[in-house]
Coordinates of C-alpha atoms in Angstrom, one line a residue:
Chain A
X206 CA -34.7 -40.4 -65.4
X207 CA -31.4 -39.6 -66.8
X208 CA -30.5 -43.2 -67.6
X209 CA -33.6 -43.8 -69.4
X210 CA -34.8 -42.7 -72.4
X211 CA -37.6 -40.7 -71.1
X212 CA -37.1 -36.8 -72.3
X213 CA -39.8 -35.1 -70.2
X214 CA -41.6 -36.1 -66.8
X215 CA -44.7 -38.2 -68.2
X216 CA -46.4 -37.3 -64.5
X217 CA -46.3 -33.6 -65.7
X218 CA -47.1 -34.6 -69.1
X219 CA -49.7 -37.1 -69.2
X220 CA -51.6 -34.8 -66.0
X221 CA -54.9 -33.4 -66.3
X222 CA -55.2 -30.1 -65.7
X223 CA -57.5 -27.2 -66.5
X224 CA -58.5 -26.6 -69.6
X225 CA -57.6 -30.3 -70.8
X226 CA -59.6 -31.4 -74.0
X227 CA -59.6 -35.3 -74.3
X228 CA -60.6 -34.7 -78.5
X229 CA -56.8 -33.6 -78.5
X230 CA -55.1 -36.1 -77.2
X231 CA -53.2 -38.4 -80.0
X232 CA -53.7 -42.4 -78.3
X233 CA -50.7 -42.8 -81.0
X234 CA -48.2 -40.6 -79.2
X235 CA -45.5 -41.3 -76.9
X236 CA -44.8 -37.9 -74.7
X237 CA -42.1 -37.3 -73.4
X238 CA -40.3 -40.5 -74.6
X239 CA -37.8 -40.0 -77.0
X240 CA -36.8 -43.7 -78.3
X241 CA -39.1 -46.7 -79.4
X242 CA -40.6 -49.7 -78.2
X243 CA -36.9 -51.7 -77.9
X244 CA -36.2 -48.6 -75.4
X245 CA -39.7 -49.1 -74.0
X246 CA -39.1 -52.6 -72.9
X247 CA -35.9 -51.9 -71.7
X248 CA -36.8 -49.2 -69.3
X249 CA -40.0 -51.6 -68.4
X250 CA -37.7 -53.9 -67.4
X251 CA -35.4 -51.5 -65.5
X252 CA -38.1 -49.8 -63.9
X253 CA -39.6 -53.3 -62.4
X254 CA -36.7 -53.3 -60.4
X255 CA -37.4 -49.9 -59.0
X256 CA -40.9 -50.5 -58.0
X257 CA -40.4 -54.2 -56.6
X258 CA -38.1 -52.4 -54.4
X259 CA -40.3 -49.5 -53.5
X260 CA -43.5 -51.8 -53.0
X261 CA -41.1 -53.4 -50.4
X262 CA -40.1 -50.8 -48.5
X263 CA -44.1 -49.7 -48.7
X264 CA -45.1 -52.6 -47.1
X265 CA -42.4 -53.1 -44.5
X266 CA -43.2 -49.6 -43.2
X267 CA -46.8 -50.5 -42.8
X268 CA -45.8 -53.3 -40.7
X269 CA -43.9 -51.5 -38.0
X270 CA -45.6 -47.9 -38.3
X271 CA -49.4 -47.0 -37.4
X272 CA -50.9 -45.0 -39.9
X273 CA -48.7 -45.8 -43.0
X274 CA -49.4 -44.9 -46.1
X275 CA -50.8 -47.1 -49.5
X276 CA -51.0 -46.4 -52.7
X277 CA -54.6 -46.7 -55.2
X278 CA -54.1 -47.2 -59.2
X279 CA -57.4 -46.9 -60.5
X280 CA -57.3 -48.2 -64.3
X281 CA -60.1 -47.2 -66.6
X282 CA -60.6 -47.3 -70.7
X283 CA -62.2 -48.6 -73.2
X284 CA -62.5 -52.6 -73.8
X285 CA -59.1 -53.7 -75.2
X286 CA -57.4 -51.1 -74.4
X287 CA -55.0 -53.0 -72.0
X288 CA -55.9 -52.9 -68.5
X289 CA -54.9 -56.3 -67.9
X290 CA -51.9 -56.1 -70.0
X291 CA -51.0 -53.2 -67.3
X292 CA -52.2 -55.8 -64.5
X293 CA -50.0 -58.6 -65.6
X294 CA -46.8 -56.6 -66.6
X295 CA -46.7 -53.8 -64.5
X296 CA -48.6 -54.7 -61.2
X297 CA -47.4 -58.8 -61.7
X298 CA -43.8 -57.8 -61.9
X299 CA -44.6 -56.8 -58.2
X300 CA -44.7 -59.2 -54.9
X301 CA -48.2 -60.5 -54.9
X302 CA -48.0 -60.2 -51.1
X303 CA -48.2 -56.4 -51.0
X304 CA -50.8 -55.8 -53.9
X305 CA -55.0 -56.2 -53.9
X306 CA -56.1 -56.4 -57.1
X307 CA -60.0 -55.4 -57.2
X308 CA -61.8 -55.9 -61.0
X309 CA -65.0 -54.5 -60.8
X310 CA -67.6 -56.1 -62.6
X311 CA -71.1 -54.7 -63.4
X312 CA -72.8 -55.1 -60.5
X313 CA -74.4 -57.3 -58.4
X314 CA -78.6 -57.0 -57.3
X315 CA -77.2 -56.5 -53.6
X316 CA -74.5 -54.1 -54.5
X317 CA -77.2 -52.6 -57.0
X318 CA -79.4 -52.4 -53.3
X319 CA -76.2 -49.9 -52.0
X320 CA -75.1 -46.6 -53.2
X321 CA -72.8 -46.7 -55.6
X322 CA -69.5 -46.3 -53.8
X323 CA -70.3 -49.1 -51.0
X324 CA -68.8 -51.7 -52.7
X325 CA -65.9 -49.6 -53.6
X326 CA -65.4 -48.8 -50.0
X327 CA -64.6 -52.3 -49.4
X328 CA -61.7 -52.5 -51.3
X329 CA -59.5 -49.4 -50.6
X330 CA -56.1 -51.2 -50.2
X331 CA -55.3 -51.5 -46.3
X332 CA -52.0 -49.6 -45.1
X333 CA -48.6 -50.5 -47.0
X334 CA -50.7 -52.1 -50.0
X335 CA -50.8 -50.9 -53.5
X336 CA -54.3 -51.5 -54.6
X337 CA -55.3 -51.8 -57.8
X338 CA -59.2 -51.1 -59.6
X339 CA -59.7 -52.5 -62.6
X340 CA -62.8 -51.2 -63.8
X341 CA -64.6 -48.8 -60.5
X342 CA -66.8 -46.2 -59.0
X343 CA -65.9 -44.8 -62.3
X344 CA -68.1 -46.6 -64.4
X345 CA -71.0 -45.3 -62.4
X346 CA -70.4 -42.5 -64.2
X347 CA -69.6 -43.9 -67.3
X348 CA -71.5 -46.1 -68.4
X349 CA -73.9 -45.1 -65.6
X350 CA -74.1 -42.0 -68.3
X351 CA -73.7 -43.0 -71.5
X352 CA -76.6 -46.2 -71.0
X353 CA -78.5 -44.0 -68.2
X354 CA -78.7 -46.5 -65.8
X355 CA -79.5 -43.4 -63.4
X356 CA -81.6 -40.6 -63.5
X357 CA -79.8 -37.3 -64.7
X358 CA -79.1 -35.9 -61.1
X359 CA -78.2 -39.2 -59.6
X360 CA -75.5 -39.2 -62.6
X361 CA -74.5 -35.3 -60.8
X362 CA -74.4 -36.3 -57.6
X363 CA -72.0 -38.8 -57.8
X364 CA -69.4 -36.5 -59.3
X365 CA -69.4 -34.5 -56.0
X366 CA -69.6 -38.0 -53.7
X367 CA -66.5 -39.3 -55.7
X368 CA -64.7 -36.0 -54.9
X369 CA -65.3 -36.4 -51.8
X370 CA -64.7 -40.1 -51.5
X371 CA -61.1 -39.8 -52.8
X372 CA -60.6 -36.6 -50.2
X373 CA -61.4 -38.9 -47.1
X374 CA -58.9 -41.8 -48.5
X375 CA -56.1 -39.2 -49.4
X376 CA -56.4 -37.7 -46.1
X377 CA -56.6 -40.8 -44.5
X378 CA -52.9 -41.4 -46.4
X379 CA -53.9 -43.3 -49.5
X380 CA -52.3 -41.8 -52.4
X381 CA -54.1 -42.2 -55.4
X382 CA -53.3 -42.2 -58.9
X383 CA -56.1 -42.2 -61.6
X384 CA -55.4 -43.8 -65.1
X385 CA -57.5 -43.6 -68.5
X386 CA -56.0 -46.0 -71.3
X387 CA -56.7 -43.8 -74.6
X388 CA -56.9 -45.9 -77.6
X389 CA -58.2 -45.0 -81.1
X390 CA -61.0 -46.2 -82.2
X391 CA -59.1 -48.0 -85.2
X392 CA -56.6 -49.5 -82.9
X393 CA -59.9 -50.8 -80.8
X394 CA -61.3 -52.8 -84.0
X395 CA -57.9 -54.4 -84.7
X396 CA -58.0 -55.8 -81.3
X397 CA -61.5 -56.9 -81.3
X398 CA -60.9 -58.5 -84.9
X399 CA -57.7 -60.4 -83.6
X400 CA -59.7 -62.0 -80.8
X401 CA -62.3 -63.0 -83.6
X402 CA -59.4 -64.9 -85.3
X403 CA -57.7 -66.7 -82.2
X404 CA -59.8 -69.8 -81.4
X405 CA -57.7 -68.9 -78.1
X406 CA -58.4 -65.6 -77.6
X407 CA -62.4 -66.2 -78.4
X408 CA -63.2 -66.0 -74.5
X409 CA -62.1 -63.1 -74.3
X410 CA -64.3 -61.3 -76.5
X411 CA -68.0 -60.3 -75.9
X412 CA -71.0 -59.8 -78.1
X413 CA -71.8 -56.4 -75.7
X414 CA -68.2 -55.3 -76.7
X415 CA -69.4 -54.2 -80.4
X416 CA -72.6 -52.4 -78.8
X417 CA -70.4 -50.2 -76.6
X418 CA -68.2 -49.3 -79.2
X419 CA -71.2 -48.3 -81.2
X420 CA -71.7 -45.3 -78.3
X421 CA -67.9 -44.2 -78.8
X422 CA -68.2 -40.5 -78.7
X423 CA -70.9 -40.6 -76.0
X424 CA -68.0 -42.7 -74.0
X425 CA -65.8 -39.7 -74.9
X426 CA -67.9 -37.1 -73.8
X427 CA -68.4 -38.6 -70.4
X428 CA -64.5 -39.1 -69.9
X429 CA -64.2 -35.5 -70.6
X430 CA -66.6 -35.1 -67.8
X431 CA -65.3 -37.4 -65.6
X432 CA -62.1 -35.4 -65.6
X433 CA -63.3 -31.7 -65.6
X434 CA -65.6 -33.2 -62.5
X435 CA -62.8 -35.6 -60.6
X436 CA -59.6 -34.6 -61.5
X437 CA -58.6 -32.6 -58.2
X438 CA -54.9 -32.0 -57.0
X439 CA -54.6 -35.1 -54.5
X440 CA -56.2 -37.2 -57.0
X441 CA -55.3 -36.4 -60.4
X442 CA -56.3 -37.9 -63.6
X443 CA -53.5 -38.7 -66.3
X444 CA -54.5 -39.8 -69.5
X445 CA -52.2 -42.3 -71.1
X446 CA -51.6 -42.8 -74.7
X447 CA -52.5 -46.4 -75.1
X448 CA -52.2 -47.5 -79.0
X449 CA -48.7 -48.5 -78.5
X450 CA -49.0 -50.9 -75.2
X451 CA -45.1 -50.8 -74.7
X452 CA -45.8 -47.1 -74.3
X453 CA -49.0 -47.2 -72.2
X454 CA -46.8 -50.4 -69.3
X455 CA -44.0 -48.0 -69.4
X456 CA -45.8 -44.9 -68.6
X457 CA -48.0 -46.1 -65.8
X458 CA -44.9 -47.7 -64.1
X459 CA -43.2 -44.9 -64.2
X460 CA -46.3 -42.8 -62.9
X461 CA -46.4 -45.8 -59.6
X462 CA -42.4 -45.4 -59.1
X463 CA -42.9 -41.1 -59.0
X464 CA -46.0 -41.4 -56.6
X465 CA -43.8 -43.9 -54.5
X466 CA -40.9 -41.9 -54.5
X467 CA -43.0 -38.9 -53.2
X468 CA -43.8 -41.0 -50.7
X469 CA -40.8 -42.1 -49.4
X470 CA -41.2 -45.2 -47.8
X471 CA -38.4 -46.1 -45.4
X472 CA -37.6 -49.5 -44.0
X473 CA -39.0 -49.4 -40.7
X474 CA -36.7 -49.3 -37.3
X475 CA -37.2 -53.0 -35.1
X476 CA -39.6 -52.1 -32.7
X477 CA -37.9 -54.7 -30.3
X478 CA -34.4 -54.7 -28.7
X479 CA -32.0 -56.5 -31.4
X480 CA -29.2 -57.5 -29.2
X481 CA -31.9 -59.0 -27.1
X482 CA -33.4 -61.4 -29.7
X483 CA -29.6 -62.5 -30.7
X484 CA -29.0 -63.3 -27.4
X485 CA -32.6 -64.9 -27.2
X486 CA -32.3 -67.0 -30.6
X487 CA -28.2 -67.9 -29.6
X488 CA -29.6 -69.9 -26.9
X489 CA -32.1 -71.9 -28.5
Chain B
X219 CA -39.7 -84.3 -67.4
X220 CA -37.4 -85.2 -70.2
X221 CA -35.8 -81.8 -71.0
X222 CA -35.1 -81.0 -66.8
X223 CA -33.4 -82.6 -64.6
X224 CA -36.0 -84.2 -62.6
X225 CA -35.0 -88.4 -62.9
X226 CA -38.3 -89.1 -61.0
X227 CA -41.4 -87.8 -60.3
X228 CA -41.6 -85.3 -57.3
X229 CA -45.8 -85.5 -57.3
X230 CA -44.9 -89.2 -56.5
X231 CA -41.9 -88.4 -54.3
X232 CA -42.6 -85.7 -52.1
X233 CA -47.0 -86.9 -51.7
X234 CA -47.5 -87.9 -48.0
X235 CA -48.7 -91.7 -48.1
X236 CA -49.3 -94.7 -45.8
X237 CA -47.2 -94.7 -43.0
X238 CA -45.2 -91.6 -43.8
X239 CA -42.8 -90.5 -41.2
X240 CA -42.1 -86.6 -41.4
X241 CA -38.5 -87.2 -38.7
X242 CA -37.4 -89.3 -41.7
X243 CA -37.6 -86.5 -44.7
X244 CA -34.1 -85.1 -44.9
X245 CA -35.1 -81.0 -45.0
X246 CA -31.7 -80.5 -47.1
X247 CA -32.5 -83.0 -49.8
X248 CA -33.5 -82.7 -53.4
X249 CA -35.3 -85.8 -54.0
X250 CA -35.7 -86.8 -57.5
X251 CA -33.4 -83.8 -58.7
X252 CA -30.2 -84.4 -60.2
X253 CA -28.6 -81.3 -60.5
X254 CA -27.8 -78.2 -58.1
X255 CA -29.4 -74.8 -57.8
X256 CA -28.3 -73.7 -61.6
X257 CA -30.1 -76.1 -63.2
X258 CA -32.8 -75.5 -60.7
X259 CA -33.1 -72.1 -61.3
X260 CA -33.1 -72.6 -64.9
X261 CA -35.9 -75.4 -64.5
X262 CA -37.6 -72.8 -62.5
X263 CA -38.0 -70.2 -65.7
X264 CA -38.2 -72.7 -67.6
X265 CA -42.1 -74.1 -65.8
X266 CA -42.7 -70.3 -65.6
X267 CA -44.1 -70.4 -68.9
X268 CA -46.1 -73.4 -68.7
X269 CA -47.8 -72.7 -65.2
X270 CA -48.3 -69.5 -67.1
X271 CA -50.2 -70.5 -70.1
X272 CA -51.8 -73.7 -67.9
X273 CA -53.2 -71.0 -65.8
X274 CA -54.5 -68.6 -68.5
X275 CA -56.2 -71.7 -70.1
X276 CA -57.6 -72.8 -66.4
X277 CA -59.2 -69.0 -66.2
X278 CA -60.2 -69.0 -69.6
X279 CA -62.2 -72.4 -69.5
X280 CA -64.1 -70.6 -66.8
X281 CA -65.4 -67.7 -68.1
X282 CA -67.3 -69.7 -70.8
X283 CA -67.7 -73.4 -69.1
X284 CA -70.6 -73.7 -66.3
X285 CA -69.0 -75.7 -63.0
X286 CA -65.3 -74.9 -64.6
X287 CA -62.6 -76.6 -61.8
X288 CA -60.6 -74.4 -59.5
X289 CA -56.9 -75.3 -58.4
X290 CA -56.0 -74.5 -54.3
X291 CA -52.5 -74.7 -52.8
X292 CA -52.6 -74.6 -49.1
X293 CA -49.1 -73.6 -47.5
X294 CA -47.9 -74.5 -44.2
X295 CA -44.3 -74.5 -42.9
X296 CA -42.3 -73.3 -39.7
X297 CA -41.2 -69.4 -39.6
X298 CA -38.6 -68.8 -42.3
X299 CA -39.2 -71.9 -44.4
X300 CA -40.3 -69.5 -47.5
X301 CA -43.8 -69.8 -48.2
X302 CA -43.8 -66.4 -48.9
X303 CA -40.7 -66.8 -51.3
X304 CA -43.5 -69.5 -52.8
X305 CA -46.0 -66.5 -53.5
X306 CA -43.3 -64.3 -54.7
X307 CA -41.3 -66.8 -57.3
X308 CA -43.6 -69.1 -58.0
X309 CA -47.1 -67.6 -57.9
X310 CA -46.0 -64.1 -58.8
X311 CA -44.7 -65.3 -62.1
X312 CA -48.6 -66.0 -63.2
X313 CA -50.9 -63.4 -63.9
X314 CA -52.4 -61.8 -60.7
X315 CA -55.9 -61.8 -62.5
X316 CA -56.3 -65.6 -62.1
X317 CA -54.5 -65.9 -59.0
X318 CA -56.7 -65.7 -55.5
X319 CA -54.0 -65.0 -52.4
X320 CA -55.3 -65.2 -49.4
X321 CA -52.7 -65.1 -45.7
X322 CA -54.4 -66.2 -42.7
X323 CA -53.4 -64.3 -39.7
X324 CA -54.1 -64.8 -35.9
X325 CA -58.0 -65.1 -35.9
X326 CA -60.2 -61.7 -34.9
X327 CA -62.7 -61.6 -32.5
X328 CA -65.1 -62.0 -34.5
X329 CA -63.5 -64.9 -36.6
X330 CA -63.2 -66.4 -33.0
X331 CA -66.8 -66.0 -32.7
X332 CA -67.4 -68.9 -35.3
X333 CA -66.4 -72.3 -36.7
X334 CA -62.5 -72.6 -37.7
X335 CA -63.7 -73.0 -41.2
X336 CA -65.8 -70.0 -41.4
X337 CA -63.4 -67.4 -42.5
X338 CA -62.0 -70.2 -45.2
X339 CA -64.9 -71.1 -46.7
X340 CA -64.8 -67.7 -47.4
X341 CA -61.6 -67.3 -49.6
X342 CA -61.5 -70.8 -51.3
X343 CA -60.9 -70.1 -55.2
X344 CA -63.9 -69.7 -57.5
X345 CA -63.8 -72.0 -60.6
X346 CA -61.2 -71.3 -62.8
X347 CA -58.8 -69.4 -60.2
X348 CA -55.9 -70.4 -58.4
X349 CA -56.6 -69.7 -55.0
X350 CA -53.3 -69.6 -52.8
X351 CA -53.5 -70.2 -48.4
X352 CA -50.6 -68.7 -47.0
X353 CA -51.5 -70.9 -43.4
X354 CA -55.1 -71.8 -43.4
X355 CA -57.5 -74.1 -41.7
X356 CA -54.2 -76.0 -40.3
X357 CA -53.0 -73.8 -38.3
X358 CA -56.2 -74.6 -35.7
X359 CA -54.7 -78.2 -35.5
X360 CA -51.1 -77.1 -35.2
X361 CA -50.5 -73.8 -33.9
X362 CA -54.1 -74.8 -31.7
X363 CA -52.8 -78.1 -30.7
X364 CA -49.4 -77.2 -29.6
X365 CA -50.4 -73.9 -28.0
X366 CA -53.9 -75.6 -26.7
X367 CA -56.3 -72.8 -27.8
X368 CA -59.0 -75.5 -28.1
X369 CA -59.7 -78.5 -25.6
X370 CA -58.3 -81.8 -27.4
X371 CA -61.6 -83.2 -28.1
X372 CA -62.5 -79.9 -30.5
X373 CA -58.9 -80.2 -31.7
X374 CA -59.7 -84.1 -32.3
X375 CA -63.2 -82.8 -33.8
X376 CA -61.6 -80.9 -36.7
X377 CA -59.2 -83.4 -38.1
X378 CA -62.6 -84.7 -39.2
X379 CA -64.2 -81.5 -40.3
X380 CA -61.5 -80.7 -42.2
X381 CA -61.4 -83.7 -44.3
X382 CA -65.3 -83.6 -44.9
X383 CA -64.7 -80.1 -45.5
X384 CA -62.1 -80.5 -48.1
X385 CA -64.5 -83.2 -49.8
X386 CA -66.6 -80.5 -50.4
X387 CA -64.3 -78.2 -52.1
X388 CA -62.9 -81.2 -54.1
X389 CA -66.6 -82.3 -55.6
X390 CA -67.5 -79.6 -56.5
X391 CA -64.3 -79.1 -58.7
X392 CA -61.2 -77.7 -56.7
X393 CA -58.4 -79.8 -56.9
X394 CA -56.1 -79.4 -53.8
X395 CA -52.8 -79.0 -53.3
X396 CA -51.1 -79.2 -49.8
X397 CA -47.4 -78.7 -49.3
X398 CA -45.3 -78.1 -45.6
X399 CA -42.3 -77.0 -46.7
X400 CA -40.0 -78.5 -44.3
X401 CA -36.7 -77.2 -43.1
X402 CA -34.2 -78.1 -40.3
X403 CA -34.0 -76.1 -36.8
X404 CA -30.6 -75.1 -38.0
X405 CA -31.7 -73.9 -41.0
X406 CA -34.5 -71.6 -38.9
X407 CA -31.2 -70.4 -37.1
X408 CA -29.3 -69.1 -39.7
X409 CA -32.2 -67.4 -41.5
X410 CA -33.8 -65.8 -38.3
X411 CA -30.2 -64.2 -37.0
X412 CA -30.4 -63.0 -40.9
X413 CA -32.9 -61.0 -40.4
X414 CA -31.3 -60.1 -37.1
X415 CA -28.5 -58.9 -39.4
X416 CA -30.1 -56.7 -41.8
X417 CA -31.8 -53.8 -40.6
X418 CA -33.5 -53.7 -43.7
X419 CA -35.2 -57.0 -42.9
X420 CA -36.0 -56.5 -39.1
X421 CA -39.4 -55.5 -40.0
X422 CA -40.0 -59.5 -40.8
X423 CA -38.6 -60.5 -37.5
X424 CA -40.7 -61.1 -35.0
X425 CA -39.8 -62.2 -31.6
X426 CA -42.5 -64.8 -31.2
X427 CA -41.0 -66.4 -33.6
X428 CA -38.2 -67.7 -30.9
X429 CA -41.2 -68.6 -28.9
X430 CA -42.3 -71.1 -31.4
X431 CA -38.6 -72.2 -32.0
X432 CA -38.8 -73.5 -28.7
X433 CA -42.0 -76.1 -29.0
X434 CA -40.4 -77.3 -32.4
X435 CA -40.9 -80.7 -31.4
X436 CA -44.0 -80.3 -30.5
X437 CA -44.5 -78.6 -34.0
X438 CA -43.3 -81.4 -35.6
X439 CA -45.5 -84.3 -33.3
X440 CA -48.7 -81.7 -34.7
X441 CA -47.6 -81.5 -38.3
X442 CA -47.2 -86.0 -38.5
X443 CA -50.6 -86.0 -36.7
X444 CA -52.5 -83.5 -39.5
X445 CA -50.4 -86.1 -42.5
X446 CA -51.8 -88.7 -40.5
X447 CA -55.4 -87.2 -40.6
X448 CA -55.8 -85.5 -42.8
X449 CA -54.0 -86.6 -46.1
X450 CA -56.6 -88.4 -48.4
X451 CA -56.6 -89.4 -52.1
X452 CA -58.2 -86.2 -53.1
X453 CA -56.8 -83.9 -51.0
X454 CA -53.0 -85.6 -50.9
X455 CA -50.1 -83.5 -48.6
X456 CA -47.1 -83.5 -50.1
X457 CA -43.8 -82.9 -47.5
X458 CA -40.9 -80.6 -49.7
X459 CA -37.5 -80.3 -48.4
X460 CA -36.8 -76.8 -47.8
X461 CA -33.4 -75.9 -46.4
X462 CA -32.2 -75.3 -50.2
X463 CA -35.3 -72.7 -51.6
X464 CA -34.2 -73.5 -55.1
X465 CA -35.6 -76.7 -54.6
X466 CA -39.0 -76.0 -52.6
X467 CA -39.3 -73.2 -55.2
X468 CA -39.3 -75.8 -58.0
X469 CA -40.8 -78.5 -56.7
X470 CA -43.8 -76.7 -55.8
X471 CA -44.3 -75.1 -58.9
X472 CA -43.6 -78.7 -60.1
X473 CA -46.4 -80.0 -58.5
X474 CA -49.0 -77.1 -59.6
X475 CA -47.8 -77.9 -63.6
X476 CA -48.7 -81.7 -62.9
X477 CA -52.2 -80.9 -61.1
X478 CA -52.8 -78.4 -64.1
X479 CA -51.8 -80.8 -66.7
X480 CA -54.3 -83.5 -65.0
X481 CA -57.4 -80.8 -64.9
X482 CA -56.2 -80.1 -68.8
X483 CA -58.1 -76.9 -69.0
X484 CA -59.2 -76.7 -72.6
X485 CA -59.6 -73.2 -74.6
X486 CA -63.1 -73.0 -74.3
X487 CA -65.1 -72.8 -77.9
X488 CA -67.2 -69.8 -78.4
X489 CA -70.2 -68.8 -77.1
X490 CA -71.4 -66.3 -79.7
X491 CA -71.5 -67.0 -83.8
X492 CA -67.7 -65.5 -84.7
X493 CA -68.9 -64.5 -88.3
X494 CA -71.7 -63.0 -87.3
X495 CA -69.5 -61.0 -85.2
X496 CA -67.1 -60.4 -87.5
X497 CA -69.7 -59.2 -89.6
X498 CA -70.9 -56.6 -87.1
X499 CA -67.4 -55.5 -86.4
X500 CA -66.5 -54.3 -89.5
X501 CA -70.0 -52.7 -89.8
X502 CA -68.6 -49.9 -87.5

């Protein structure tokens, strides 16, 4: 950290914990970073390197050694709030080879036939990937809530099955890392208003979006929820600051690189005889 | 073209036609390239940006437009020829949200247990993606004809299938890209005792791979037999010279810009009133 300007450890900072309060979170804030977006994009830049080289080493050991470990982001906010910004800049700086990107979408009449986690179960990232949720069992909780597209103790159950969802993958060595984009309400209708302008950003923008926005402070209410409920000590929420996107790539990366360097990935001893295969390859 | 240093077309160049012979493409050429690796490397950043916006515009056309086209590159090559440097350089500089990777392994058992083309149809793009085959259906008439996991006449069978199958994909809107990136046994060499080198790339080595070295004739007779049957108007192979990866690097991504320009994906309009919208935006 010392050759960046980050002042405090944002996977302390940003960390839910007991007694968090989502109402007091500023999405404006930077913690623990002590310079400004120039900075930001610097240490983006630097830190690509880090992680490209880390995803590497993930995925090597997963070739070589049973059981290796992998790595889950799970990305969840509010429309606009930059999800795919944190796809395409953080996650795209990364070999496409060692990454399964998963956007969940609302879902489908034969996933809607399942419980709620089946389709999620699907796409756990295999051994030596980092996989990546846009959108995921989370929203069965979210909007699940908010639009009651459950009955009440359907809504409670879930919390506990999650739990104990993300306690079999963690066990099972996936090491998960939870992520709520915080934007302000404010920043939200600049965003939506700018895609209202762009002729090219038009697609990107949805009718429903407005509607949603509408239930604000029920979406809050069922974040707060979400993390008093889910946040657990081998799958911790952070909540990320997200009205300054140079802020909100920055952090996350540097939340993937600490969770990879707890990990500790090594490159992966030749599980054949090397003086053997020179020999071999020499005479061909 | 005119601000590179291409002096001729490599979608013209490099595309497999009428009595193409693959033992007379030089694998340490640069064909229609004036310059060295600088400039290529330069050219390479250069594309970056317009395979990038091409591809937003491709994903973007989609999400409005019914039937919206899909692009496919299939990959093939010998061990070490850098299809996965492809995926990394060339793929990996375009958002991963629009991108569809997909590496065909050795089949399962239960992949065994049906057609060839049953676990592909299952991973070609949907419309406005760019679905990627690291190996594919070909490997059933290479690797299968060399190695004779089929009897000849299903080998002779799927030359057939394939090019019915690919008629499909291509009618109903995928445009398809096949490349063999094609380097010299010597080449191969150097690169596998590489990885014999560095113990931080023996995880890649594999010692089949001197196995295969060995039937590289073979490889080759089974690669001109799949340009001979399989390269049609629609569906076009196209042979790169891959012994420098500058070049395979930028003449693939060369070719994907000129498929992307001829689909000219359009911003799609609207699907919603934008004042009314507008209008309801700033009502929050």
């Amino acid at each position: 950290m010392s050759d960046t300007s980050w002042n405090d450890d944002p996977s302390r900072l940003l960390r839910v914990t007991d007694g968090f309060r989502l109402a007091e979170v500023d999405p404006g804030a930077t913690p623990g970073y002590r310079d400004g977006k120039k900075s930001g994009e610097n240490d983006l830049a630097h830190g690509t390197k880090q992680l490209d080289e880390l995803q590497e080493r993930l995925y090597a050991q997963s070739r070589v050694v049973p059981q290796s470990p992998s790595l889950l982001l799970v990305l969840q906010a509010m429309d606009t709030a930059g999800k795919g910004g944190i796809v395409r800049h953080v996650i795209g700086a990364t070999d496409p080879q060692g990454v399964h990107l998963k956007a969940f979408k609302a879902p489908t009449e034969e996933e809607r036939a399942h419980d709620f986690l089946w389709r999620v179960e699907k796409e756990v990232p295999g051994a030596g990937y980092i996989g990546v949720f846009d959108r995921s069992h989370y929203e069965d909780v979210l909007i699940g809530r908010v639009r009651s597209l459950a009955p009440p103790e359907e809504i409670e159950r879930r919390y506990g099955a999650i739990v104990d969802f993300e306690k079999l993958l963690t066990d099972a060595g996936t090491r998960i890392v939870k992520v709520m984009l915080h934007i302000s309400p404010d920043e939200q209708k600049k965003r939506l208003a700018s895609r209202l302008d762009r002729p090219d950003k038009h697609w990107k923008y949805n009718p429903g979006d407005v509607d949603e926005r509408k239930l604000w402070p029920d979406y809050m209410d069922a974040y707060q929820k979400v993390f008093e409920r889910t946040s657990t000590p081998d799958a911790p929420w952070y909540v990320v600051p997200a009205d300054r996107k140079w802020y909100a790539r920055l952090a996350v990366q540097t939340l993937l690189i600490d969770a990879l360097r707890d990990i500790d990935p090594q490159w992966p001893a030749a599980d054949f005889d090397v003086e053997v295969e020179k020999a071999r390859l020499a005479a061909t």
